[in-house]
PDB file of C-alpha atoms in Angstrom:
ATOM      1  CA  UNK M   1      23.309   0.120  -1.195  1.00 44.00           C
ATOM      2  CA  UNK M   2      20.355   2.399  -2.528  1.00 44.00           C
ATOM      3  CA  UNK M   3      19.108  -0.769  -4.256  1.00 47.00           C
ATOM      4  CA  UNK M   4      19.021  -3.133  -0.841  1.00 42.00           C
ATOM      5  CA  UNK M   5      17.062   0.008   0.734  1.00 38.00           C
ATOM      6  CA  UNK M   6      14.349  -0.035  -1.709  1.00 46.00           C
ATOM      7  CA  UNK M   7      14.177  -3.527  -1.618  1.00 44.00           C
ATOM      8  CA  UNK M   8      14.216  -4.019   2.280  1.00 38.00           C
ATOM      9  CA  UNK M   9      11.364  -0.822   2.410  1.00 43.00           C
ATOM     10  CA  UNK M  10       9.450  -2.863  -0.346  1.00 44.00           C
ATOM     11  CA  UNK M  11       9.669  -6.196   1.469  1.00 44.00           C
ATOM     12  CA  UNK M  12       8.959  -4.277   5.159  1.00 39.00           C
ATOM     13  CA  UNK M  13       5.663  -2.794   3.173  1.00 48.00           C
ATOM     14  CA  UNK M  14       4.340  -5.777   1.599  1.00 46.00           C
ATOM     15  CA  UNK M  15       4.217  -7.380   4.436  1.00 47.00           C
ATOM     16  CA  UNK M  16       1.299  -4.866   5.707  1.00 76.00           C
ATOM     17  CA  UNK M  17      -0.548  -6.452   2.663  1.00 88.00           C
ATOM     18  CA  UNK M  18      -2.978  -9.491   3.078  1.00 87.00           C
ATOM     19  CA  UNK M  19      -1.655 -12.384   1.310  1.00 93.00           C
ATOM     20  CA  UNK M  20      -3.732 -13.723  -1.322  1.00 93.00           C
ATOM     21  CA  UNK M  21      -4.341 -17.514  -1.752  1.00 94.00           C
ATOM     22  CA  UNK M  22      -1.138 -17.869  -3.596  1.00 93.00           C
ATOM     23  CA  UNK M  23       0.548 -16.174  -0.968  1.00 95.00           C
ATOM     24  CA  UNK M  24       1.289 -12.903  -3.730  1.00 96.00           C
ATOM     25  CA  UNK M  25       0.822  -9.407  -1.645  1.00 95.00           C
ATOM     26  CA  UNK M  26      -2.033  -7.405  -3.716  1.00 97.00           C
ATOM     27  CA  UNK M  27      -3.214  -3.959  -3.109  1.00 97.00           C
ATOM     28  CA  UNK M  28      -7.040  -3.760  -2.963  1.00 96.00           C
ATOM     29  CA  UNK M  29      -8.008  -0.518  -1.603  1.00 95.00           C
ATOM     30  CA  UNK M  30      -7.398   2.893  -2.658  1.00 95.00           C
ATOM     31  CA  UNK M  31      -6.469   3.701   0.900  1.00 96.00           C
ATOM     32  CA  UNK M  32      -3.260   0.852   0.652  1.00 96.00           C
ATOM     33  CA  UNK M  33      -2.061   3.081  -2.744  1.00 96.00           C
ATOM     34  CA  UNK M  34      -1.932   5.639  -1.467  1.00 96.00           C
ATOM     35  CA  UNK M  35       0.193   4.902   1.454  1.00 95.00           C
ATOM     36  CA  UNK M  36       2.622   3.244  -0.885  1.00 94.00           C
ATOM     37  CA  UNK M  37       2.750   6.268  -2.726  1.00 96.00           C
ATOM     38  CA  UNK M  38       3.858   8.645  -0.096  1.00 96.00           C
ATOM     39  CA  UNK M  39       6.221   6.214   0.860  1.00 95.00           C
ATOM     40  CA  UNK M  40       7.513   6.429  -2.946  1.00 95.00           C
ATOM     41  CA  UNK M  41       6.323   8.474  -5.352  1.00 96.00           C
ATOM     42  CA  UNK M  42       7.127   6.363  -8.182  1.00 96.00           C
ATOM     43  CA  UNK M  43       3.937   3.992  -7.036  1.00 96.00           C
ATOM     44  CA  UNK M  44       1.787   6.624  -8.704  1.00 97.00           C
ATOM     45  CA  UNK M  45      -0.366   5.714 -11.094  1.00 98.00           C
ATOM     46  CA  UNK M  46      -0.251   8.268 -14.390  1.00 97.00           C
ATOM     47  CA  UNK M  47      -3.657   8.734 -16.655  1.00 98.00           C
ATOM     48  CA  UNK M  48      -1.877   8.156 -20.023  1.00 98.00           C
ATOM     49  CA  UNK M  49      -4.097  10.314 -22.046  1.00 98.00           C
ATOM     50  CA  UNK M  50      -3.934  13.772 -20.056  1.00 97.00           C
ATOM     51  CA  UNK M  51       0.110  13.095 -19.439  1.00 98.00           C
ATOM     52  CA  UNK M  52       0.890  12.129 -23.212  1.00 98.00           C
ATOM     53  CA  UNK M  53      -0.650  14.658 -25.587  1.00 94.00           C
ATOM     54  CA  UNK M  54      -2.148  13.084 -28.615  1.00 95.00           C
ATOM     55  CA  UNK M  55      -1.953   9.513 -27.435  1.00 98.00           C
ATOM     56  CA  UNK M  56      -4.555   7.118 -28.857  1.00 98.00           C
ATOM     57  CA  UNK M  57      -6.143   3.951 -27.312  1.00 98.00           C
ATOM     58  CA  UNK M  58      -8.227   0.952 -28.421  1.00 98.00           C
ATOM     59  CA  UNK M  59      -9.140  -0.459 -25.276  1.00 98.00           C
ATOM     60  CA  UNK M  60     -10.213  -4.207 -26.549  1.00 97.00           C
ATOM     61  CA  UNK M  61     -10.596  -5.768 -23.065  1.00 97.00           C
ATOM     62  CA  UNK M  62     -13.499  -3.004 -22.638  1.00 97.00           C
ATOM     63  CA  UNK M  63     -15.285  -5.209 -25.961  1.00 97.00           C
ATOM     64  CA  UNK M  64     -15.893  -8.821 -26.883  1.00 96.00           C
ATOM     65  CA  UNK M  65     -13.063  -7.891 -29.987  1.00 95.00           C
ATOM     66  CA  UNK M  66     -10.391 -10.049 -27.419  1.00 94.00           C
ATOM     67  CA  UNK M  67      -9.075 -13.685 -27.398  1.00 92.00           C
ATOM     68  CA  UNK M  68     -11.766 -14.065 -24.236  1.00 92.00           C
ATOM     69  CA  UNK M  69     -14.692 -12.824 -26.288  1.00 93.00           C
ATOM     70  CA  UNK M  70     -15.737 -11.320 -23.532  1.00 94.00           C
ATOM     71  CA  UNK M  71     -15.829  -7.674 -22.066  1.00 96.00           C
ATOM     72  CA  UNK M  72     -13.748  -7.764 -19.224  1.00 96.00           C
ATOM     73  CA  UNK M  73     -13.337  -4.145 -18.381  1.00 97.00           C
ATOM     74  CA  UNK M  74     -16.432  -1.545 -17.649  1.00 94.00           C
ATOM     75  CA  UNK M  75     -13.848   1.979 -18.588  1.00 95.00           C
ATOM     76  CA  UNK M  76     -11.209   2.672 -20.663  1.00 97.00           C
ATOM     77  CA  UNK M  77      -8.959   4.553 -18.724  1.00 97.00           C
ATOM     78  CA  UNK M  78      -5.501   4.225 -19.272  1.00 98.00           C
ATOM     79  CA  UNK M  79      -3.014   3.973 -16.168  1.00 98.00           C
ATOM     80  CA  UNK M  80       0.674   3.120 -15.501  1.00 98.00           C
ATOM     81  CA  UNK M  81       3.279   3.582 -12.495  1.00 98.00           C
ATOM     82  CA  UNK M  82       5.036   7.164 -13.279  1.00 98.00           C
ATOM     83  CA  UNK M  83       8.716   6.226 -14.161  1.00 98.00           C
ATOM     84  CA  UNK M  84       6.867   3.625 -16.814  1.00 98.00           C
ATOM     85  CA  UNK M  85       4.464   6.982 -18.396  1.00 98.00           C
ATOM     86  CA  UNK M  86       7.956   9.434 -18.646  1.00 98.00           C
ATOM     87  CA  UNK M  87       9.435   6.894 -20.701  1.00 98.00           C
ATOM     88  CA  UNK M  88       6.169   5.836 -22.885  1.00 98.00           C
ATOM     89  CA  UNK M  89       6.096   9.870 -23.056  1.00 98.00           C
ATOM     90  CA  UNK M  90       9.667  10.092 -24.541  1.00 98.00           C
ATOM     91  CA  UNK M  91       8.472   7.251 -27.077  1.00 98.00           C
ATOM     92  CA  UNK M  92       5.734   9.386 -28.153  1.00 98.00           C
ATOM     93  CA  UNK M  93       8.128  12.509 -28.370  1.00 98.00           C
ATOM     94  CA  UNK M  94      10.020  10.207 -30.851  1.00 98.00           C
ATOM     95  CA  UNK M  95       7.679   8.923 -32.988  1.00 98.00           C
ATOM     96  CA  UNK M  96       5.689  12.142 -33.529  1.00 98.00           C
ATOM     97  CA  UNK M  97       9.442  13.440 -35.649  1.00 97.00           C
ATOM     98  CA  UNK M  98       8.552  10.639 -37.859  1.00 97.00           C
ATOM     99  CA  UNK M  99       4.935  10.590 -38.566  1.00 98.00           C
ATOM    100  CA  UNK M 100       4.040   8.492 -35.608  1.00 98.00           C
ATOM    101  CA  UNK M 101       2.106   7.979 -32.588  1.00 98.00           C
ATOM    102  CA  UNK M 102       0.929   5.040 -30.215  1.00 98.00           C
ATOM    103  CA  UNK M 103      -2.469   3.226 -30.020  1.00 98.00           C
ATOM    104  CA  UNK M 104      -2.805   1.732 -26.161  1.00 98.00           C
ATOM    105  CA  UNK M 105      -4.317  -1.418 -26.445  1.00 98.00           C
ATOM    106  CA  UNK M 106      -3.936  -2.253 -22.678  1.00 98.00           C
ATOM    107  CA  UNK M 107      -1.766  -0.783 -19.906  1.00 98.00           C
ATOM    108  CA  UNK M 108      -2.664  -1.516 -15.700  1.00 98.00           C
ATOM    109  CA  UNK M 109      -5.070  -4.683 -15.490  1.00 98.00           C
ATOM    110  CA  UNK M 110      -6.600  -5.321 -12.138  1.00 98.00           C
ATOM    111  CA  UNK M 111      -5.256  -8.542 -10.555  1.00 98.00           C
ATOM    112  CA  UNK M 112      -8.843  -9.846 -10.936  1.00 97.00           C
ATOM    113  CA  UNK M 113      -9.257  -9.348 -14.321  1.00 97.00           C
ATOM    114  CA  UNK M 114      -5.998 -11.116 -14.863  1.00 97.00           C
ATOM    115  CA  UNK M 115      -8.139 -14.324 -12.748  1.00 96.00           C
ATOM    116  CA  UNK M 116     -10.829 -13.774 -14.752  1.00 95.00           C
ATOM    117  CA  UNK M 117      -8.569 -14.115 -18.061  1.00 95.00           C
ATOM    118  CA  UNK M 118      -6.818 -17.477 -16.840  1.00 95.00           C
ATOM    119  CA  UNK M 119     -10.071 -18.889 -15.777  1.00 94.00           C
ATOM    120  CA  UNK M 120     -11.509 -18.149 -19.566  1.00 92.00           C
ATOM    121  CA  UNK M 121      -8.331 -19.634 -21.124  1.00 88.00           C
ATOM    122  CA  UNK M 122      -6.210 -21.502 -18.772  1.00 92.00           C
ATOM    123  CA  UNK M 123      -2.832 -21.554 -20.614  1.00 87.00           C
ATOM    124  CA  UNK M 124      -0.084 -19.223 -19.664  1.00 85.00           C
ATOM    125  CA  UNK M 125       1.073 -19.244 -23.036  1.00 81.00           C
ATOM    126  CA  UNK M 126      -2.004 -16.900 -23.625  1.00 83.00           C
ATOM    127  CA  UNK M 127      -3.096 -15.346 -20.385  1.00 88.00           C
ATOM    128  CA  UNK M 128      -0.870 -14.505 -17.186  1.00 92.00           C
ATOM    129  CA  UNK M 129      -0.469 -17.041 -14.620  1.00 95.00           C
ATOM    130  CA  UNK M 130      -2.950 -15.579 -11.306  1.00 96.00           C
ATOM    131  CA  UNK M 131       0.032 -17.671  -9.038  1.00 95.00           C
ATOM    132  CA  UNK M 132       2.627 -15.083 -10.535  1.00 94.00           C
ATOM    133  CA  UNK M 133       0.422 -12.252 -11.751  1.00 95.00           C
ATOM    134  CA  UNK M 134       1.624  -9.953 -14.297  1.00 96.00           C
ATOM    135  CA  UNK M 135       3.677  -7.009 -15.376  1.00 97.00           C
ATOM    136  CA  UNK M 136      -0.080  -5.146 -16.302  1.00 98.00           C
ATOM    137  CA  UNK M 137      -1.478  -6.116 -12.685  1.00 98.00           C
ATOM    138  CA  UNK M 138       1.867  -3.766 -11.623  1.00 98.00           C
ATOM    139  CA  UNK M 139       1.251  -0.802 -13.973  1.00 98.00           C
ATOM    140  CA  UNK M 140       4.606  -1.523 -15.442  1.00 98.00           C
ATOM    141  CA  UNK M 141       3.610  -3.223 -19.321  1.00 98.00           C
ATOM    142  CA  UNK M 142       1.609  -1.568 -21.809  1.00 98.00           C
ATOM    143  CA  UNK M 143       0.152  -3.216 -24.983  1.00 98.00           C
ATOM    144  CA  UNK M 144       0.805  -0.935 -27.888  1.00 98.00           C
ATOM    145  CA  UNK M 145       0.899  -0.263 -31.329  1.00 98.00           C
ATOM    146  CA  UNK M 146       1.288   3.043 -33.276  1.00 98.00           C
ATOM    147  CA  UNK M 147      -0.702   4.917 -36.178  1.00 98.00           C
ATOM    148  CA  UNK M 148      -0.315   7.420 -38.789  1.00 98.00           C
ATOM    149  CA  UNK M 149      -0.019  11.088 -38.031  1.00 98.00           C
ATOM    150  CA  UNK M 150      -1.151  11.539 -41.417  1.00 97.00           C
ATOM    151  CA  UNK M 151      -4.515   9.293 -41.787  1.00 96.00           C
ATOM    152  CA  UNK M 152      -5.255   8.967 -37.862  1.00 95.00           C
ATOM    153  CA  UNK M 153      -5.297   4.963 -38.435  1.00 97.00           C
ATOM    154  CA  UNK M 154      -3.364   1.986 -36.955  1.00 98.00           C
ATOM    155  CA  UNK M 155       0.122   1.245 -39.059  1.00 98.00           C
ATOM    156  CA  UNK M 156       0.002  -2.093 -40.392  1.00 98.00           C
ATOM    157  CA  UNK M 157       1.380  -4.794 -38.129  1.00 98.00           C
ATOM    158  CA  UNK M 158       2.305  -8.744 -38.716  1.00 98.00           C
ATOM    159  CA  UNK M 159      -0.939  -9.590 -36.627  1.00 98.00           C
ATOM    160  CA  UNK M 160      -3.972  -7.755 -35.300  1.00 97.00           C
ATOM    161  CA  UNK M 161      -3.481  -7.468 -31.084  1.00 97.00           C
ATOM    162  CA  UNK M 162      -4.026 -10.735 -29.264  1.00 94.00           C
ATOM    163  CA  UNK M 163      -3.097 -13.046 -32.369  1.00 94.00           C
ATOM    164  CA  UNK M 164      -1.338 -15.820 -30.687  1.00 92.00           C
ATOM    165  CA  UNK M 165       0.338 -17.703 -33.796  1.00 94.00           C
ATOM    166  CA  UNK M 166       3.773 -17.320 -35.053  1.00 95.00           C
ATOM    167  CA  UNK M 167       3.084 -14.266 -36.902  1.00 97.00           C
ATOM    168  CA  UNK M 168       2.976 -12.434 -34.354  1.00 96.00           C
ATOM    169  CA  UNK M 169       6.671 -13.743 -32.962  1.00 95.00           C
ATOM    170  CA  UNK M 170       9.587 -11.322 -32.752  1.00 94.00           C
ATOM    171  CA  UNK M 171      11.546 -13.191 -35.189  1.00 95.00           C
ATOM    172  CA  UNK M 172       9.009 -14.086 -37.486  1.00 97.00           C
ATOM    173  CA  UNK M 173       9.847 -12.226 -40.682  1.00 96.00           C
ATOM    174  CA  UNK M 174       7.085 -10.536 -42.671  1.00 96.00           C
ATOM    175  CA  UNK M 175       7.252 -10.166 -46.480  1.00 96.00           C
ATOM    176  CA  UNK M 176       5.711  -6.579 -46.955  1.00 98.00           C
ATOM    177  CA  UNK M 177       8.509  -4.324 -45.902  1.00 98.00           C
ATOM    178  CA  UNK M 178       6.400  -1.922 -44.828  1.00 98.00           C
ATOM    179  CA  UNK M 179       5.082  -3.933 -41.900  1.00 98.00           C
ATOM    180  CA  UNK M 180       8.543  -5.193 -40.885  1.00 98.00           C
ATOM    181  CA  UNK M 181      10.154  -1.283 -40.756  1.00 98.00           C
ATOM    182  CA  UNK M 182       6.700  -0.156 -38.498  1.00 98.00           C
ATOM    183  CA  UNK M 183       7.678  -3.219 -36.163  1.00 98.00           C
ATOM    184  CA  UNK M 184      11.455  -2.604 -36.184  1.00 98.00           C
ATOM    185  CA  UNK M 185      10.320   1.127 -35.558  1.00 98.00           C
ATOM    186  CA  UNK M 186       8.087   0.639 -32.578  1.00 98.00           C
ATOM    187  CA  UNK M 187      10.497  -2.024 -31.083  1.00 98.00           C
ATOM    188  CA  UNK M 188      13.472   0.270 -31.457  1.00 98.00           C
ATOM    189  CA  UNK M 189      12.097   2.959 -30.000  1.00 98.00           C
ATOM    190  CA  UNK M 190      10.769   1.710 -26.790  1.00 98.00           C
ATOM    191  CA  UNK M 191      13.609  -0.574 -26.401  1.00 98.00           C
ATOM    192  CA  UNK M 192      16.158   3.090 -26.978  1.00 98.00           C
ATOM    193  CA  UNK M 193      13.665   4.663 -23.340  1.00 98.00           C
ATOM    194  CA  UNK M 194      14.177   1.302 -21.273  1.00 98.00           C
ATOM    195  CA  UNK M 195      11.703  -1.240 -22.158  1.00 98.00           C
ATOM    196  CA  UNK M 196      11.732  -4.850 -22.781  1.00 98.00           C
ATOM    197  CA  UNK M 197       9.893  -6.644 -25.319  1.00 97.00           C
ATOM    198  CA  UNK M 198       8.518 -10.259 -25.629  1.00 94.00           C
ATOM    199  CA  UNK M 199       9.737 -12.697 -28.172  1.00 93.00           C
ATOM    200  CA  UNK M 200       6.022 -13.650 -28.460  1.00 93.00           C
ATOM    201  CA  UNK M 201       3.844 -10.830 -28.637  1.00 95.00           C
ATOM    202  CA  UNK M 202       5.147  -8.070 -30.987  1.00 97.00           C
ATOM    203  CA  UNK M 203       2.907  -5.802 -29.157  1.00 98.00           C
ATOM    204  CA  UNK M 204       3.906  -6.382 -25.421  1.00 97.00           C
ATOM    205  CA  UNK M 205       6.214  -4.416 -23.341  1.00 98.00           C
ATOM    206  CA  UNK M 206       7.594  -3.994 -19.917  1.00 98.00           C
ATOM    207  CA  UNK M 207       9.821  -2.049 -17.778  1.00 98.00           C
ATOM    208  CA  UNK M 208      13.097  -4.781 -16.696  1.00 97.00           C
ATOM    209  CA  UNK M 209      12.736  -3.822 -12.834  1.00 96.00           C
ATOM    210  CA  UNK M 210       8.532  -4.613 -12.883  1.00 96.00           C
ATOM    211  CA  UNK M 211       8.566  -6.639  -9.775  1.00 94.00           C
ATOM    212  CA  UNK M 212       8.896  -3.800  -7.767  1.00 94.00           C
ATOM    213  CA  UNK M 213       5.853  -2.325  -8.011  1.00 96.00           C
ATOM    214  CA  UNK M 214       3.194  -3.752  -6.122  1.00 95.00           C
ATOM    215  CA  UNK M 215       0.649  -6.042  -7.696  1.00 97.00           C
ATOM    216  CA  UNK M 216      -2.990  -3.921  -7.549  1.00 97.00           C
ATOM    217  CA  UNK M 217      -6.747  -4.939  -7.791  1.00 97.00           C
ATOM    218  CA  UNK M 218      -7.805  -1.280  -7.666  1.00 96.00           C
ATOM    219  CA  UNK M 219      -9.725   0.623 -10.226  1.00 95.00           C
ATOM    220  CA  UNK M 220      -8.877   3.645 -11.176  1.00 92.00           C
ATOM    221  CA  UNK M 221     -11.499   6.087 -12.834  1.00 79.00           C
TER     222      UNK M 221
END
């Protein structure tokens, strides 16, 4: 019963929203979040870095270093929807016990930028789909790796971030140990606070219930 409320109060509030030319509701003012956010407070958007001490970033989209080779973003903020930044908290709780910590390659992306993206490379085995927008465009997937308490630098991984060849597949299966326990280890470990992870992208996860935060094309500063 609490479920069919939400979903009737999300449906009831969307349809306040201008529909975009693929008929998806996106929020494009600050004044639209934060109406959805007094209406539920789990629309707020979280800074990442002043709610999880010691968290680390590499913000690629804010450099050419990305499969677009182009900078797409002007900050490197960090943002996602509160219930997603608890649990990303709780990861980073975890991982600090063992030497750990996370590197945020990319959290929210602005429905734009995710246009911008498909209209660079136009395969949605790459980029997002604009027609379906994206789990980042919802502030409810984060791109992430982790590093070394001890040395401050990024644990080696199968891939670097945005390597789209097998090697960087779920059940590809590296020969240096080392690399395969730091991916079991991250995977584990968000998977044990409620994420879900893509077979694809070893870096890539996502809350399960994502589609019912509203898709955004706001910045946030």
């Amino acid at each position: 019963m609490l479920l069919l409320f939400a979903l009737v109060s999300f449906t009831v509030a969307a349809q306040k929203i201008a529909l975009n030319k693929y008929g998806l509701a996106v929020i494009t003012s600050h004044a639209q979040y934060e109406q959805q956010v007094k209406a539920d407070s789990n629309q707020r958007m979280v800074d990442l870095e002043k709610f999880i001490p010691g968290i680390k970033k590499d913000i690629r989209y804010a450099t050419t270093n990305n499969f677009t080779r182009q900078r797409l973003y002007t900050g490197t903020a960090i943002y996602m929807r509160l219930p997603a930044a608890k649990k990303l908290k709780a990861v980073q709780e975890e991982l600090k016990k063992k030497g750990f910590g996370l590197l945020i390659y990319d959290a929210y992306r602005p429905y734009s930028i995710t246009e911008k993206m498909f209209t660079i490379v136009p395969n949605d085995l790459y980029a997002a789909d604009p027609r379906k927008g994206s789990g980042h465009n919802r502030g409810a997937a984060v791109d992430l790796s982790m590093v070394d308490l001890k040395t401050n630098l990024p644990v080696a991984m199968p891939t670097d971030f945005d390597n789209f060849t097998f090697k960087a597949h779920q059940n590809y299966k590296p020969a240096d140990p080392n690399v395969l326990a730091n991916r079991t280890l991250l995977r584990s470990t968000m998977f044990k606070y409620g994420f879900k992870g893509s077979s694809t992208e070893w870096w890539h996860y996502y809350l399960p219930d994502y589609k019912k935060y509203y898709l955004m094309d706001v910045i946030f500063n």
